[in-house]
mmCIF file of C-alpha atoms in Angstrom:
data_model
loop_
_atom_site.group_PDB
_atom_site.id
_atom_site.type_symbol
_atom_site.label_atom_id
_atom_site.label_comp_id
_atom_site.label_asym_id
_atom_site.label_seq_id
_atom_site.Cartn_x
_atom_site.Cartn_y
_atom_site.Cartn_z
ATOM 1 C CA UNK A 2 71.183 162.077 36.507
ATOM 2 C CA UNK A 3 69.986 163.934 33.386
ATOM 3 C CA UNK A 4 71.453 161.183 31.193
ATOM 4 C CA UNK A 5 69.593 158.539 33.197
ATOM 5 C CA UNK A 6 66.314 160.481 32.927
ATOM 6 C CA UNK A 7 66.803 161.004 29.166
ATOM 7 C CA UNK A 8 67.418 157.279 28.611
ATOM 8 C CA UNK A 9 64.331 156.499 30.690
ATOM 9 C CA UNK A 10 62.145 158.794 28.577
ATOM 10 C CA UNK A 11 63.482 157.281 25.339
ATOM 11 C CA UNK A 12 62.842 153.779 26.656
ATOM 12 C CA UNK A 13 59.261 154.611 27.693
ATOM 13 C CA UNK A 14 58.469 156.207 24.326
ATOM 14 C CA UNK A 15 59.999 153.209 22.555
ATOM 15 C CA UNK A 16 57.910 150.803 24.605
ATOM 16 C CA UNK A 17 54.745 152.733 23.736
ATOM 17 C CA UNK A 18 55.575 152.560 20.017
ATOM 18 C CA UNK A 19 56.295 148.831 20.294
ATOM 19 C CA UNK A 20 53.048 148.240 22.193
ATOM 20 C CA UNK A 21 51.107 150.000 19.447
ATOM 21 C CA UNK A 22 52.664 147.906 16.681
ATOM 22 C CA UNK A 23 52.212 144.705 18.688
ATOM 23 C CA UNK A 24 48.516 145.592 18.943
ATOM 24 C CA UNK A 25 48.392 146.006 15.155
ATOM 25 C CA UNK A 26 50.135 142.651 14.721
ATOM 26 C CA UNK A 27 47.947 140.643 17.131
ATOM 27 C CA UNK A 28 44.534 142.262 16.688
ATOM 28 C CA UNK A 29 43.246 139.929 13.934
ATOM 29 C CA UNK A 30 45.258 136.818 14.763
ATOM 30 C CA UNK A 31 43.716 133.508 15.801
ATOM 31 C CA UNK A 32 45.905 132.497 18.755
ATOM 32 C CA UNK A 33 45.036 128.799 18.370
ATOM 33 C CA UNK A 34 46.179 128.816 14.730
ATOM 34 C CA UNK A 35 49.259 130.789 15.776
ATOM 35 C CA UNK A 36 50.166 128.043 18.236
ATOM 36 C CA UNK A 37 49.746 125.375 15.560
ATOM 37 C CA UNK A 38 52.018 127.297 13.182
ATOM 38 C CA UNK A 39 54.728 127.602 15.825
ATOM 39 C CA UNK A 40 54.553 123.888 16.713
ATOM 40 C CA UNK A 41 54.894 122.769 13.084
ATOM 41 C CA UNK A 42 58.021 124.809 12.315
ATOM 42 C CA UNK A 43 61.024 122.689 11.251
ATOM 43 C CA UNK A 44 63.648 123.052 14.004
ATOM 44 C CA UNK A 45 66.529 121.785 11.849
ATOM 45 C CA UNK A 46 65.868 124.388 9.159
ATOM 46 C CA UNK A 47 65.539 127.120 11.783
ATOM 47 C CA UNK A 48 68.981 126.161 13.117
ATOM 48 C CA UNK A 49 70.266 126.409 9.540
ATOM 49 C CA UNK A 50 68.733 129.900 9.305
ATOM 50 C CA UNK A 51 70.678 130.955 12.415
ATOM 51 C CA UNK A 52 73.865 129.614 10.846
ATOM 52 C CA UNK A 53 73.223 131.645 7.669
ATOM 53 C CA UNK A 54 72.665 134.734 9.792
ATOM 54 C CA UNK A 55 76.002 134.321 11.596
ATOM 55 C CA UNK A 56 77.746 133.781 8.251
ATOM 56 C CA UNK A 57 76.384 137.150 7.100
ATOM 57 C CA UNK A 58 77.738 138.803 10.257
ATOM 58 C CA UNK A 59 81.154 137.220 9.716
ATOM 59 C CA UNK A 60 81.253 138.728 6.220
ATOM 60 C CA UNK A 61 80.225 142.047 7.755
ATOM 61 C CA UNK A 62 83.271 141.853 10.030
ATOM 62 C CA UNK A 63 85.477 141.124 7.001
ATOM 63 C CA UNK A 64 84.088 144.164 5.188
ATOM 64 C CA UNK A 65 84.679 146.355 8.218
ATOM 65 C CA UNK A 66 88.297 145.169 8.300
ATOM 66 C CA UNK A 67 88.807 146.618 4.814
ATOM 67 C CA UNK A 68 87.078 149.885 5.798
ATOM 68 C CA UNK A 69 89.350 150.168 8.852
ATOM 69 C CA UNK A 70 92.546 149.092 7.081
ATOM 70 C CA UNK A 71 93.655 152.657 6.162
ATOM 71 C CA UNK A 72 93.313 153.622 9.849
ATOM 72 C CA UNK A 73 94.758 150.475 11.383
ATOM 73 C CA UNK A 74 94.831 146.751 10.668
ATOM 74 C CA UNK A 75 92.523 144.830 13.010
ATOM 75 C CA UNK A 76 91.795 141.117 12.645
ATOM 76 C CA UNK A 77 88.344 140.005 11.505
ATOM 77 C CA UNK A 78 87.756 137.901 14.628
ATOM 78 C CA UNK A 79 88.199 140.986 16.836
ATOM 79 C CA UNK A 80 85.805 142.965 14.639
ATOM 80 C CA UNK A 81 83.314 140.086 14.743
ATOM 81 C CA UNK A 82 83.292 140.029 18.551
ATOM 82 C CA UNK A 83 82.857 143.842 18.610
ATOM 83 C CA UNK A 84 80.005 143.518 16.115
ATOM 84 C CA UNK A 85 78.259 140.938 18.299
ATOM 85 C CA UNK A 86 78.673 143.177 21.355
ATOM 86 C CA UNK A 87 77.222 146.101 19.402
ATOM 87 C CA UNK A 88 74.240 144.071 18.200
ATOM 88 C CA UNK A 89 73.681 142.827 21.736
ATOM 89 C CA UNK A 90 73.697 146.463 22.873
ATOM 90 C CA UNK A 91 71.124 147.405 20.244
ATOM 91 C CA UNK A 92 68.936 144.543 21.476
ATOM 92 C CA UNK A 93 68.846 145.690 25.113
ATOM 93 C CA UNK A 94 69.662 149.421 24.938
ATOM 94 C CA UNK A 95 67.641 152.310 23.433
ATOM 95 C CA UNK A 96 68.674 154.697 20.640
ATOM 96 C CA UNK A 97 71.116 152.345 18.850
ATOM 97 C CA UNK A 98 73.683 152.792 21.630
ATOM 98 C CA UNK A 99 75.153 149.456 20.608
ATOM 99 C CA UNK A 100 76.936 151.194 17.727
ATOM 100 C CA UNK A 101 78.820 153.405 20.197
ATOM 101 C CA UNK A 102 79.639 150.382 22.303
ATOM 102 C CA UNK A 103 80.966 148.590 19.210
ATOM 103 C CA UNK A 104 83.158 151.612 18.359
ATOM 104 C CA UNK A 105 84.481 151.686 21.919
ATOM 105 C CA UNK A 106 85.409 147.987 21.894
ATOM 106 C CA UNK A 107 87.218 148.310 18.548
ATOM 107 C CA UNK A 108 89.004 151.464 19.715
ATOM 108 C CA UNK A 109 90.046 149.815 22.946
ATOM 109 C CA UNK A 110 91.450 146.759 21.194
ATOM 110 C CA UNK A 111 93.127 148.630 18.351
ATOM 111 C CA UNK A 112 94.290 151.609 20.410
ATOM 112 C CA UNK A 113 92.616 154.001 17.975
ATOM 113 C CA UNK A 114 90.125 156.799 18.445
ATOM 114 C CA UNK A 115 86.624 155.535 19.140
ATOM 115 C CA UNK A 116 85.125 158.361 17.086
ATOM 116 C CA UNK A 117 87.384 157.524 14.119
ATOM 117 C CA UNK A 118 86.118 153.962 14.388
ATOM 118 C CA UNK A 119 82.559 155.261 14.587
ATOM 119 C CA UNK A 120 83.164 157.118 11.317
ATOM 120 C CA UNK A 121 83.915 153.829 9.553
ATOM 121 C CA UNK A 122 80.747 152.340 11.082
ATOM 122 C CA UNK A 123 78.739 155.264 9.667
ATOM 123 C CA UNK A 124 80.298 154.641 6.238
ATOM 124 C CA UNK A 125 79.398 150.957 6.654
ATOM 125 C CA UNK A 126 75.775 151.864 7.410
ATOM 126 C CA UNK A 127 75.632 154.141 4.386
ATOM 127 C CA UNK A 128 76.848 151.244 2.236
ATOM 128 C CA UNK A 129 74.112 149.091 3.778
ATOM 129 C CA UNK A 130 71.335 151.563 3.058
ATOM 130 C CA UNK A 131 72.508 152.235 -0.495
ATOM 131 C CA UNK A 132 72.753 148.472 -1.117
ATOM 132 C CA UNK A 133 69.275 147.994 0.311
ATOM 133 C CA UNK A 134 67.846 150.745 -1.896
ATOM 134 C CA UNK A 135 69.450 149.126 -4.941
ATOM 135 C CA UNK A 136 67.885 145.785 -3.961
ATOM 136 C CA UNK A 137 64.550 147.540 -3.507
ATOM 137 C CA UNK A 138 64.885 149.212 -6.907
ATOM 138 C CA UNK A 139 65.387 145.837 -8.580
ATOM 139 C CA UNK A 140 62.708 143.976 -6.609
ATOM 140 C CA UNK A 141 60.106 146.719 -7.096
ATOM 141 C CA UNK A 142 60.035 145.883 -10.812
ATOM 142 C CA UNK A 143 58.652 142.450 -9.913
ATOM 143 C CA UNK A 144 56.869 142.947 -6.574
ATOM 144 C CA UNK A 145 55.091 146.292 -5.963
ATOM 145 C CA UNK A 146 55.694 147.693 -2.466
ATOM 146 C CA UNK A 147 53.002 149.408 -0.370
ATOM 147 C CA UNK A 148 52.962 153.212 -0.576
ATOM 148 C CA UNK A 149 54.163 153.546 3.044
ATOM 149 C CA UNK A 150 57.258 151.488 2.200
ATOM 150 C CA UNK A 151 57.934 153.616 -0.869
ATOM 151 C CA UNK A 152 57.687 156.821 1.166
ATOM 152 C CA UNK A 153 60.009 155.378 3.828
ATOM 153 C CA UNK A 154 62.521 154.469 1.108
ATOM 154 C CA UNK A 155 62.398 157.981 -0.363
ATOM 155 C CA UNK A 156 62.920 159.568 3.067
ATOM 156 C CA UNK A 157 65.758 157.170 3.834
ATOM 157 C CA UNK A 158 67.402 157.884 0.492
ATOM 158 C CA UNK A 159 67.158 161.644 1.103
ATOM 159 C CA UNK A 160 68.653 161.261 4.572
ATOM 160 C CA UNK A 161 71.515 159.063 3.302
ATOM 161 C CA UNK A 162 72.306 161.517 0.481
ATOM 162 C CA UNK A 163 72.436 164.323 3.055
ATOM 163 C CA UNK A 164 74.747 162.370 5.376
ATOM 164 C CA UNK A 165 76.943 161.310 2.454
ATOM 165 C CA UNK A 166 77.236 164.918 1.300
ATOM 166 C CA UNK A 167 78.179 166.016 4.805
ATOM 167 C CA UNK A 168 80.871 163.322 5.035
ATOM 168 C CA UNK A 169 82.287 164.258 1.628
ATOM 169 C CA UNK A 170 82.475 167.920 2.669
ATOM 170 C CA UNK A 171 83.998 166.941 6.000
ATOM 171 C CA UNK A 172 86.786 165.119 4.175
ATOM 172 C CA UNK A 173 87.373 167.389 1.170
ATOM 173 C CA UNK A 174 86.270 170.814 2.461
ATOM 174 C CA UNK A 175 86.310 170.502 6.274
ATOM 175 C CA UNK A 176 86.095 174.255 6.777
ATOM 176 C CA UNK A 177 82.483 174.279 5.523
ATOM 177 C CA UNK A 178 80.957 171.735 7.978
ATOM 178 C CA UNK A 179 83.153 173.130 10.778
ATOM 179 C CA UNK A 180 81.747 176.593 10.083
ATOM 180 C CA UNK A 181 78.198 175.234 10.170
ATOM 181 C CA UNK A 182 78.889 173.439 13.468
ATOM 182 C CA UNK A 183 80.428 176.630 14.855
ATOM 183 C CA UNK A 184 77.187 178.511 14.159
ATOM 184 C CA UNK A 185 75.058 175.861 15.848
ATOM 185 C CA UNK A 186 77.341 175.575 18.900
ATOM 186 C CA UNK A 187 77.468 179.318 19.681
ATOM 187 C CA UNK A 188 74.759 179.040 22.393
ATOM 188 C CA UNK A 189 76.700 176.216 24.109
ATOM 189 C CA UNK A 190 79.373 176.710 26.791
ATOM 190 C CA UNK A 191 82.937 176.856 25.456
ATOM 191 C CA UNK A 192 83.924 173.465 26.942
ATOM 192 C CA UNK A 193 81.003 171.674 25.286
ATOM 193 C CA UNK A 194 81.619 173.379 21.924
ATOM 194 C CA UNK A 195 85.303 172.451 22.104
ATOM 195 C CA UNK A 196 84.381 168.854 22.867
ATOM 196 C CA UNK A 197 82.073 168.776 19.809
ATOM 197 C CA UNK A 198 84.828 170.176 17.561
ATOM 198 C CA UNK A 199 87.335 167.619 18.830
ATOM 199 C CA UNK A 200 84.838 164.829 18.235
ATOM 200 C CA UNK A 201 84.106 166.093 14.725
ATOM 201 C CA UNK A 202 87.810 166.363 13.897
ATOM 202 C CA UNK A 203 88.461 162.842 15.172
ATOM 203 C CA UNK A 204 85.457 161.650 13.165
ATOM 204 C CA UNK A 205 86.923 163.342 10.055
ATOM 205 C CA UNK A 206 90.170 161.424 10.474
ATOM 206 C CA UNK A 207 88.223 158.171 10.393
ATOM 207 C CA UNK A 208 86.802 158.954 6.950
ATOM 208 C CA UNK A 209 89.555 157.639 4.752
ATOM 209 C CA UNK A 210 89.815 156.144 1.293
ATOM 210 C CA UNK A 211 90.427 152.423 0.971
ATOM 211 C CA UNK A 212 93.995 151.271 0.419
ATOM 212 C CA UNK A 213 93.694 150.276 -3.248
ATOM 213 C CA UNK A 214 91.252 149.471 -6.065
ATOM 214 C CA UNK A 215 91.233 145.822 -5.079
ATOM 215 C CA UNK A 216 89.791 146.779 -1.690
ATOM 216 C CA UNK A 217 86.898 148.615 -3.347
ATOM 217 C CA UNK A 218 86.081 145.540 -5.420
ATOM 218 C CA UNK A 219 86.240 143.290 -2.344
ATOM 219 C CA UNK A 220 84.014 145.628 -0.316
ATOM 220 C CA UNK A 221 81.484 145.686 -3.172
ATOM 221 C CA UNK A 222 81.447 141.892 -3.538
ATOM 222 C CA UNK A 223 81.276 141.273 0.214
ATOM 223 C CA UNK A 224 78.373 143.757 0.487
ATOM 224 C CA UNK A 225 76.451 141.698 -2.071
ATOM 225 C CA UNK A 226 77.245 138.487 -0.177
ATOM 226 C CA UNK A 227 76.011 140.050 3.077
ATOM 227 C CA UNK A 228 72.616 140.946 1.648
ATOM 228 C CA UNK A 229 72.255 137.626 -0.151
ATOM 229 C CA UNK A 230 72.877 135.909 3.195
ATOM 230 C CA UNK A 231 70.284 138.132 4.878
ATOM 231 C CA UNK A 232 67.748 137.195 2.199
ATOM 232 C CA UNK A 233 68.831 133.572 2.575
ATOM 233 C CA UNK A 234 68.000 133.764 6.284
ATOM 234 C CA UNK A 235 64.388 134.608 5.416
ATOM 235 C CA UNK A 236 64.277 132.088 2.560
ATOM 236 C CA UNK A 237 65.309 129.221 4.848
ATOM 237 C CA UNK A 238 62.559 130.401 7.193
ATOM 238 C CA UNK A 239 60.051 130.037 4.338
ATOM 239 C CA UNK A 240 60.953 126.362 4.050
ATOM 240 C CA UNK A 241 60.923 125.890 7.835
ATOM 241 C CA UNK A 242 57.289 127.074 7.890
ATOM 242 C CA UNK A 243 56.462 125.275 4.629
ATOM 243 C CA UNK A 244 55.364 128.552 3.007
ATOM 244 C CA UNK A 245 56.875 127.624 -0.363
ATOM 245 C CA UNK A 246 54.577 124.619 -0.755
ATOM 246 C CA UNK A 247 51.493 125.836 1.134
ATOM 247 C CA UNK A 248 51.281 129.310 -0.400
ATOM 248 C CA UNK A 249 53.436 128.866 -3.514
ATOM 249 C CA UNK A 250 55.739 131.508 -2.092
ATOM 250 C CA UNK A 251 58.597 132.427 -4.482
ATOM 251 C CA UNK A 252 62.136 132.592 -3.080
ATOM 252 C CA UNK A 253 62.370 136.153 -4.414
ATOM 253 C CA UNK A 254 59.855 137.090 -1.713
ATOM 254 C CA UNK A 255 62.705 136.815 0.800
ATOM 255 C CA UNK A 256 64.150 140.056 -0.604
ATOM 256 C CA UNK A 257 60.785 141.761 -0.191
ATOM 257 C CA UNK A 258 60.614 140.671 3.461
ATOM 258 C CA UNK A 259 64.229 141.765 3.914
ATOM 259 C CA UNK A 260 63.596 145.275 2.565
ATOM 260 C CA UNK A 261 60.393 145.883 4.516
ATOM 261 C CA UNK A 262 61.581 144.455 7.849
ATOM 262 C CA UNK A 263 64.792 146.499 7.606
ATOM 263 C CA UNK A 264 62.615 149.607 7.750
ATOM 264 C CA UNK A 265 61.650 148.528 11.293
ATOM 265 C CA UNK A 266 65.167 149.511 12.376
ATOM 266 C CA UNK A 267 64.481 153.094 11.263
ATOM 267 C CA UNK A 268 61.284 153.428 13.323
ATOM 268 C CA UNK A 269 61.978 154.534 16.930
ATOM 269 C CA UNK A 270 60.765 151.719 19.171
ATOM 270 C CA UNK A 271 61.863 149.570 22.073
ATOM 271 C CA UNK A 272 65.300 147.897 22.012
ATOM 272 C CA UNK A 273 65.303 144.947 19.630
ATOM 273 C CA UNK A 274 62.662 146.511 17.330
ATOM 274 C CA UNK A 275 59.879 144.559 19.031
ATOM 275 C CA UNK A 276 56.501 145.191 17.444
ATOM 276 C CA UNK A 277 57.700 147.190 14.455
ATOM 277 C CA UNK A 278 59.587 144.164 13.091
ATOM 278 C CA UNK A 279 56.615 141.831 13.631
ATOM 279 C CA UNK A 280 54.025 144.095 12.026
ATOM 280 C CA UNK A 281 56.178 144.983 9.016
ATOM 281 C CA UNK A 282 57.085 141.322 8.514
ATOM 282 C CA UNK A 283 53.358 140.512 8.437
ATOM 283 C CA UNK A 284 52.759 143.356 5.975
ATOM 284 C CA UNK A 285 55.430 141.997 3.642
ATOM 285 C CA UNK A 286 54.012 138.454 3.788
ATOM 286 C CA UNK A 287 50.475 139.752 3.213
ATOM 287 C CA UNK A 288 51.650 140.900 -0.238
ATOM 288 C CA UNK A 289 51.831 137.191 -1.052
ATOM 289 C CA UNK A 290 48.391 136.434 0.481
ATOM 290 C CA UNK A 291 49.765 134.669 3.568
ATOM 291 C CA UNK A 292 47.146 134.794 6.375
ATOM 292 C CA UNK A 293 47.728 136.744 9.612
ATOM 293 C CA UNK A 294 48.338 133.788 11.941
ATOM 294 C CA UNK A 295 51.058 132.046 9.886
ATOM 295 C CA UNK A 296 52.611 135.424 9.074
ATOM 296 C CA UNK A 297 52.799 136.426 12.740
ATOM 297 C CA UNK A 298 54.161 133.006 13.721
ATOM 298 C CA UNK A 299 56.896 133.417 11.120
ATOM 299 C CA UNK A 300 57.623 136.966 12.331
ATOM 300 C CA UNK A 301 57.866 135.911 15.984
ATOM 301 C CA UNK A 302 60.298 133.070 15.272
ATOM 302 C CA UNK A 303 62.487 134.955 12.775
ATOM 303 C CA UNK A 304 62.734 137.938 15.110
ATOM 304 C CA UNK A 305 63.730 135.653 17.977
ATOM 305 C CA UNK A 306 66.326 133.908 15.819
ATOM 306 C CA UNK A 307 67.820 137.234 14.708
ATOM 307 C CA UNK A 308 68.107 138.674 18.231
ATOM 308 C CA UNK A 309 68.411 136.017 20.959
ATOM 309 C CA UNK A 310 71.411 134.027 19.590
ATOM 310 C CA UNK A 311 73.251 137.277 18.821
ATOM 311 C CA UNK A 312 72.454 138.687 22.254
ATOM 312 C CA UNK A 313 73.814 135.560 23.936
ATOM 313 C CA UNK A 314 76.994 135.553 21.838
ATOM 314 C CA UNK A 315 77.348 139.302 22.387
ATOM 315 C CA UNK A 316 77.023 138.864 26.151
ATOM 316 C CA UNK A 317 79.764 136.242 26.078
ATOM 317 C CA UNK A 318 82.134 138.576 24.229
ATOM 318 C CA UNK A 319 81.124 141.528 26.446
ATOM 319 C CA UNK A 320 81.971 139.584 29.592
ATOM 320 C CA UNK A 321 85.284 138.610 28.025
ATOM 321 C CA UNK A 322 85.973 142.310 27.366
ATOM 322 C CA UNK A 323 85.133 143.159 30.980
ATOM 323 C CA UNK A 324 82.013 145.154 30.111
ATOM 324 C CA UNK A 325 79.457 145.365 32.915
ATOM 325 C CA UNK A 326 76.242 144.306 31.180
ATOM 326 C CA UNK A 327 73.912 145.189 34.073
ATOM 327 C CA UNK A 328 75.241 148.763 34.130
ATOM 328 C CA UNK A 329 75.930 149.085 30.407
ATOM 329 C CA UNK A 330 73.444 151.839 29.664
ATOM 330 C CA UNK A 331 75.253 154.217 32.027
ATOM 331 C CA UNK A 332 78.830 153.287 31.203
ATOM 332 C CA UNK A 333 81.164 155.952 30.000
ATOM 333 C CA UNK A 334 81.965 154.257 26.696
ATOM 334 C CA UNK A 335 78.418 154.888 25.457
ATOM 335 C CA UNK A 336 78.796 158.618 25.995
ATOM 336 C CA UNK A 337 82.431 159.224 25.115
ATOM 337 C CA UNK A 338 83.726 157.298 22.134
ATOM 338 C CA UNK A 339 86.882 159.408 21.960
ATOM 339 C CA UNK A 340 88.458 158.075 25.157
ATOM 340 C CA UNK A 341 90.995 156.034 23.146
ATOM 341 C CA UNK A 342 93.561 158.263 21.371
#
């Protein structure tokens, strides 16, 4: 009951945040011009953009296979289906619960600890953020970012450094983080504290070095390919809306849009990042003097293309895995990722 109430509160707060950002996005938009922009979009190129997006996710599954290899070998197609299920969960569930669902599916298929799998997903996310900050560092030399984006990047970098340090200590000097956790869990009942320690220990086992130097090189190269594909998704969208010709928009702007819209994931909002994504996408396009109506039309379509196809594919894989979609937010796998030992 408490879990249901907590999820309800998070959802309501997220909806309020999304409503606020949707207001910011729509307040100065000419709806008639917005309709014209949407009607003129090139459908064929938008389909190509979706294809590029799925290619990036396939490479993400390949990279995760290398991160998981020291724990257990799992085929890329299985990791791809789990990734789609996780993304689908993030689209319809609050608080990024899709990541836990993804860890559960992988653990169930591979017969490995869900929390150990979650550890590799955390490492994957750290790689993503570090890669994104590197991209931002390069792009910022050419295209200046707004101060709010800079501050968000600094905060994100600080957070990632803190998490990375914690993971390094957990692997090399586990007694230190375990001692810290012991201090913080003293007020909790013994059963809950024990559960936290077991989860942390299982998580520690999932933090493993890659098998060989070749794997590190492959992970690095695949990470670059992933982000190039993500930028390519936005670049194809530029051509679909004819922004390159109408506004002389450089292809490099796709990396700017990529960096700024990715920040929308970090802002607590409704499932699917509705509102935050749209407003930040408009902010990024405004740096290149694109008017509000075309910018919002682009944001609406690109957001839909990055969520709806994935949600549909994720639902297909979830049904194949026997996951009850209508009751997914209350299922045990979202609360206990250590059920597979």
